[in-house]
């Protein structure tokens, strides 16, 4: 194992989010944490795992067996390896000065960073934090009430606590540095983390029947359903195309959990006799294998979000050779570059015309797919996590 | 001896500064044998005692709707609630008549219109009127009208000015709570006395475990304030637009309804959500809860930037021997404690924040220790000591009333003298020479001698009395003199020291000063002009002397500073000067 950190330095990986989301389909941050945990579990002997428990306001060491149980389908190495003098029980974590503490999880709803700051003041560990985006700071109006306090607190506390912050895009990095400057804080050292676009496909044999969709005869938008994601614009476009170009229209499938402040949109969808359910449907709690099938069999995909920290569905679409008409806002252009079809997310007419173009011109769609297959290099989670580890170890003080 | 206090709040469960002060006045006077009662025109609040000894006139829904229509305020416009309703007015008058107090004490000018109407309707009342003066309200009004429409702001500003000016001129005595306020009100020529704010010995602690648990992980500083807008303004000004300099384990514990202001839009330009995350909101606490937090917090911050009077919270923090980070405005009236152990006074926001950080960093600071003479000085902060001059003062006023005997003093039954005020654009035509360009806030003098030309058409015989509201530009806080001349000679010389900048100057225009068209001129000669740019007071390169912000005009003598009147004495020397001016 190449390890710039030295073999004895303990790498503490936070698994709090994965433990809290155990049993759910991992999306977004949960998936990232699970990929990181799985990588360090299998490839880094000096890794240990911990969680922060809000109820008793304490950090716990989590036994490797319990961590390995998060991935029942995946082969694990370390889970069966003897623990060489370590107490592999859930025990209170006591930080040491040479510990490296890494978290890529959801921390803003809990007192994780405040407690970690106190520990760092006492022990002086090297703290690493992942930041995905600063949506509640940039667009507080699109977030659940209360987030306008909790999230900036987490971000500011991270500046006080972390020695190294990984950002998942250059856009997030710029926004974060700009915010720190505005509040008068010196930004910690920043590094870039890459996210993979492969989806595990182990379990389901043939999802097509269950989903009730005809291959090639639907358009896909994968995203949590919330106002920032701009589903309403797509609904309006489908409403318009239903009136003006019904002969070429195929169903629009929203895949994602229904989030906050979407009651109006859900009412629109369900009350629309023209569109629902033949031309517009919502699918929640979609398993990994189903998601993979949906990407592979969609006519093309859409991603009109107003603001993102990255834009993983764009990469997931391109990785499967599918055209993605995507927003040109924030980080999204970084994902697919010229291989994604970028439009202003507020340009209703532009989106309508581009969608109609790909619905009606099969040759153009096929040509664009060929360009994507030729030009897009999908990143695997494994490769991204290896690079994360290398960058982390390289950043540690010698 | 009987005292009746009038305010726009109840005092039977004192929480905010005004309630505590009036409540303390009652307690101290009662201990000296006085009988006291309280009357309030107020907004009922949750937690108010059901049975109170106060005479209460709670504002009703119809009046709230009226206030909403006119963008009015429940305090400043409170008197109308009594005066505009015959039934309520009679009921309120009956309270006074039934009690027959020796002294009616107005803690603010807000209920003066009612007392004035009462005196007009009941000329036989023997009660002496005392303006209790919690602040110089005219200087604070801007802070409470932010967010209102221009028209509403102007109405309130004018109403406050008129009410305070009229009350200070018509009352029998003034009790001020800081030396600065006392100096201001002395210009009205009324008997006056200083009674600073004080403190009661700390109450029994309550909820100790709760607060110990909530604050355990943090270094904390305590901020206690009511929902008075300047409290929030001071907090934001001194602590800054971003509280990100507070570490994850540092918090400001905020006690009192000021929190409702800080949570609302309007005070922080940005970062409100984050800033609120650095605050522990303790809500409105009783004395026991406050006593607990005073002990648990690392110290007390007093970020006051506006207002007069003395700050109750300062007295409280000092007396409880807590570390303090304060502005000099917060230390007003307590300047003698500025070099006491644990007291840090900073007026620059960044220096204030640095002192706050130092306070938060010393989480395990040992208790402050004091010299014996300092301990004795701290005991003078108790209410019985700070209010000790009030009872003799009121005794003397009441005695005056008795010696004048009935019928009631002539002035009490007379309508106030008709007075007109020229301000803003009405001043423009008066600027004859020696002035910079007109500004609505008052044109600045450009030369050592600046001249106003005035006309009093149809004035007829007899003197005309003016009161010029003058503000000098004195960035170096030197001694500056302004001499006032009329064509008939020197009227007065006003000396301005280091800190006083504003003064209401009384000027008398005799018939001999006016020509056939009833025109006259007034000559103001200032001893110095300064430039803001050279005094690092902005980018203005002009030389400035003083400005006149308003002129009151009346046939009756107006209260105001006369300074050293030497009419006629300088006749021999003024002639040549006037010749040059002409």
PDB file of C-alpha atoms in Angstrom, chain B residues 395-499:
ATOM      1  CA  UNK B 395     -40.241  67.367  48.632  1.00  0.00           C
ATOM      2  CA  UNK B 396     -38.888  70.755  47.644  1.00  0.00           C
ATOM      3  CA  UNK B 397     -41.058  70.961  44.526  1.00  0.00           C
ATOM      4  CA  UNK B 398     -44.145  70.015  46.468  1.00  0.00           C
ATOM      5  CA  UNK B 399     -43.276  72.573  49.137  1.00  0.00           C
ATOM      6  CA  UNK B 400     -43.088  75.282  46.458  1.00  0.00           C
ATOM      7  CA  UNK B 401     -46.562  74.336  45.358  1.00  0.00           C
ATOM      8  CA  UNK B 402     -47.866  74.665  48.863  1.00  0.00           C
ATOM      9  CA  UNK B 403     -46.274  78.069  49.447  1.00  0.00           C
ATOM     10  CA  UNK B 404     -47.789  79.424  46.285  1.00  0.00           C
ATOM     11  CA  UNK B 405     -51.136  78.345  47.682  1.00  0.00           C
ATOM     12  CA  UNK B 406     -54.399  78.097  45.856  1.00  0.00           C
ATOM     13  CA  UNK B 407     -55.569  78.967  43.306  1.00  0.00           C
ATOM     14  CA  UNK B 408     -53.215  76.900  41.284  1.00  0.00           C
ATOM     15  CA  UNK B 409     -50.204  78.542  39.698  1.00  0.00           C
ATOM     16  CA  UNK B 410     -51.279  80.805  36.928  1.00  0.00           C
ATOM     17  CA  UNK B 411     -49.142  79.040  34.399  1.00  0.00           C
ATOM     18  CA  UNK B 412     -50.748  75.677  35.021  1.00  0.00           C
ATOM     19  CA  UNK B 413     -54.094  76.839  33.713  1.00  0.00           C
ATOM     20  CA  UNK B 414     -52.737  78.827  30.814  1.00  0.00           C
ATOM     21  CA  UNK B 415     -52.420  77.418  27.373  1.00  0.00           C
ATOM     22  CA  UNK B 416     -48.849  77.034  26.299  1.00  0.00           C
ATOM     23  CA  UNK B 417     -47.411  80.080  24.594  1.00  0.00           C
ATOM     24  CA  UNK B 418     -47.962  80.052  20.837  1.00  0.00           C
ATOM     25  CA  UNK B 419     -44.701  79.119  19.227  1.00  0.00           C
ATOM     26  CA  UNK B 420     -43.646  78.630  15.693  1.00  0.00           C
ATOM     27  CA  UNK B 421     -40.664  76.643  14.524  1.00  0.00           C
ATOM     28  CA  UNK B 422     -38.653  77.341  11.437  1.00  0.00           C
ATOM     29  CA  UNK B 423     -36.605  74.429  10.291  1.00  0.00           C
ATOM     30  CA  UNK B 424     -35.386  72.699   7.164  1.00  0.00           C
ATOM     31  CA  UNK B 425     -36.455  74.643   4.043  1.00  0.00           C
ATOM     32  CA  UNK B 426     -37.948  77.459   6.055  1.00  0.00           C
ATOM     33  CA  UNK B 427     -34.428  78.387   7.092  1.00  0.00           C
ATOM     34  CA  UNK B 428     -33.194  78.896   3.544  1.00  0.00           C
ATOM     35  CA  UNK B 429     -34.542  82.445   3.013  1.00  0.00           C
ATOM     36  CA  UNK B 430     -32.976  83.529   6.299  1.00  0.00           C
ATOM     37  CA  UNK B 431     -29.391  82.828   5.249  1.00  0.00           C
ATOM     38  CA  UNK B 432     -28.026  86.282   4.473  1.00  0.00           C
ATOM     39  CA  UNK B 433     -24.248  85.813   4.268  1.00  0.00           C
ATOM     40  CA  UNK B 434     -21.371  83.803   5.596  1.00  0.00           C
ATOM     41  CA  UNK B 435     -23.012  80.410   4.948  1.00  0.00           C
ATOM     42  CA  UNK B 436     -22.262  77.407   2.781  1.00  0.00           C
ATOM     43  CA  UNK B 437     -24.902  76.074   0.404  1.00  0.00           C
ATOM     44  CA  UNK B 438     -28.243  75.387   2.009  1.00  0.00           C
ATOM     45  CA  UNK B 439     -28.783  71.911   3.446  1.00  0.00           C
ATOM     46  CA  UNK B 440     -32.126  70.760   4.873  1.00  0.00           C
ATOM     47  CA  UNK B 441     -30.397  69.554   8.021  1.00  0.00           C
ATOM     48  CA  UNK B 442     -29.038  73.045   8.570  1.00  0.00           C
ATOM     49  CA  UNK B 443     -26.631  75.166   6.543  1.00  0.00           C
ATOM     50  CA  UNK B 444     -23.082  75.342   7.904  1.00  0.00           C
ATOM     51  CA  UNK B 445     -21.408  78.672   8.514  1.00  0.00           C
ATOM     52  CA  UNK B 446     -18.587  79.372   6.084  1.00  0.00           C
ATOM     53  CA  UNK B 447     -17.075  82.464   7.654  1.00  0.00           C
ATOM     54  CA  UNK B 448     -16.339  83.580  11.155  1.00  0.00           C
ATOM     55  CA  UNK B 449     -19.370  85.831  11.066  1.00  0.00           C
ATOM     56  CA  UNK B 450     -22.558  84.344   9.608  1.00  0.00           C
ATOM     57  CA  UNK B 451     -25.699  86.385   9.387  1.00  0.00           C
ATOM     58  CA  UNK B 452     -29.404  85.582   9.456  1.00  0.00           C
ATOM     59  CA  UNK B 453     -31.906  88.101   8.136  1.00  0.00           C
ATOM     60  CA  UNK B 454     -35.391  87.805   9.570  1.00  0.00           C
ATOM     61  CA  UNK B 455     -38.688  89.583   9.136  1.00  0.00           C
ATOM     62  CA  UNK B 456     -41.581  89.724  11.570  1.00  0.00           C
ATOM     63  CA  UNK B 457     -44.322  91.424   9.555  1.00  0.00           C
ATOM     64  CA  UNK B 458     -46.993  92.925  11.766  1.00  0.00           C
ATOM     65  CA  UNK B 459     -45.120  92.033  14.896  1.00  0.00           C
ATOM     66  CA  UNK B 460     -46.238  95.142  16.689  1.00  0.00           C
ATOM     67  CA  UNK B 461     -44.763  96.347  19.933  1.00  0.00           C
ATOM     68  CA  UNK B 462     -42.862  94.216  22.401  1.00  0.00           C
ATOM     69  CA  UNK B 463     -39.990  91.814  22.127  1.00  0.00           C
ATOM     70  CA  UNK B 464     -39.921  88.659  20.029  1.00  0.00           C
ATOM     71  CA  UNK B 465     -38.230  85.674  21.530  1.00  0.00           C
ATOM     72  CA  UNK B 466     -36.199  83.247  19.471  1.00  0.00           C
ATOM     73  CA  UNK B 467     -34.516  80.027  20.351  1.00  0.00           C
ATOM     74  CA  UNK B 468     -31.871  78.986  17.858  1.00  0.00           C
ATOM     75  CA  UNK B 469     -30.887  75.295  17.873  1.00  0.00           C
ATOM     76  CA  UNK B 470     -27.190  75.482  17.145  1.00  0.00           C
ATOM     77  CA  UNK B 471     -24.693  72.717  16.547  1.00  0.00           C
ATOM     78  CA  UNK B 472     -20.995  73.483  16.382  1.00  0.00           C
ATOM     79  CA  UNK B 473     -18.490  71.520  14.342  1.00  0.00           C
ATOM     80  CA  UNK B 474     -15.747  70.838  16.795  1.00  0.00           C
ATOM     81  CA  UNK B 475     -13.876  67.647  15.837  1.00  0.00           C
ATOM     82  CA  UNK B 476     -10.886  68.419  18.044  1.00  0.00           C
ATOM     83  CA  UNK B 477     -13.103  69.039  21.080  1.00  0.00           C
ATOM     84  CA  UNK B 478     -11.474  72.379  21.754  1.00  0.00           C
ATOM     85  CA  UNK B 479     -13.037  75.327  23.459  1.00  0.00           C
ATOM     86  CA  UNK B 480     -15.173  77.148  20.910  1.00  0.00           C
ATOM     87  CA  UNK B 481     -17.120  80.353  21.462  1.00  0.00           C
ATOM     88  CA  UNK B 482     -20.094  81.677  19.599  1.00  0.00           C
ATOM     89  CA  UNK B 483     -21.111  85.269  20.198  1.00  0.00           C
ATOM     90  CA  UNK B 484     -24.581  86.428  19.251  1.00  0.00           C
ATOM     91  CA  UNK B 485     -25.290  89.997  18.262  1.00  0.00           C
ATOM     92  CA  UNK B 486     -28.396  91.790  17.199  1.00  0.00           C
ATOM     93  CA  UNK B 487     -28.240  95.287  15.719  1.00  0.00           C
ATOM     94  CA  UNK B 488     -28.638  96.536  19.241  1.00  0.00           C
ATOM     95  CA  UNK B 489     -25.526  94.810  20.513  1.00  0.00           C
ATOM     96  CA  UNK B 490     -24.062  91.672  21.955  1.00  0.00           C
ATOM     97  CA  UNK B 491     -26.676  89.362  23.374  1.00  0.00           C
ATOM     98  CA  UNK B 492     -24.660  86.481  24.661  1.00  0.00           C
ATOM     99  CA  UNK B 493     -21.450  84.487  24.437  1.00  0.00           C
ATOM    100  CA  UNK B 494     -21.767  80.719  24.384  1.00  0.00           C
ATOM    101  CA  UNK B 495     -18.775  78.568  25.196  1.00  0.00           C
ATOM    102  CA  UNK B 496     -18.700  75.008  23.956  1.00  0.00           C
ATOM    103  CA  UNK B 497     -16.395  72.554  25.699  1.00  0.00           C
ATOM    104  CA  UNK B 498     -15.071  69.254  24.490  1.00  0.00           C
ATOM    105  CA  UNK B 499     -18.164  67.138  24.239  1.00  0.00           C
TER     106      UNK B 499
END
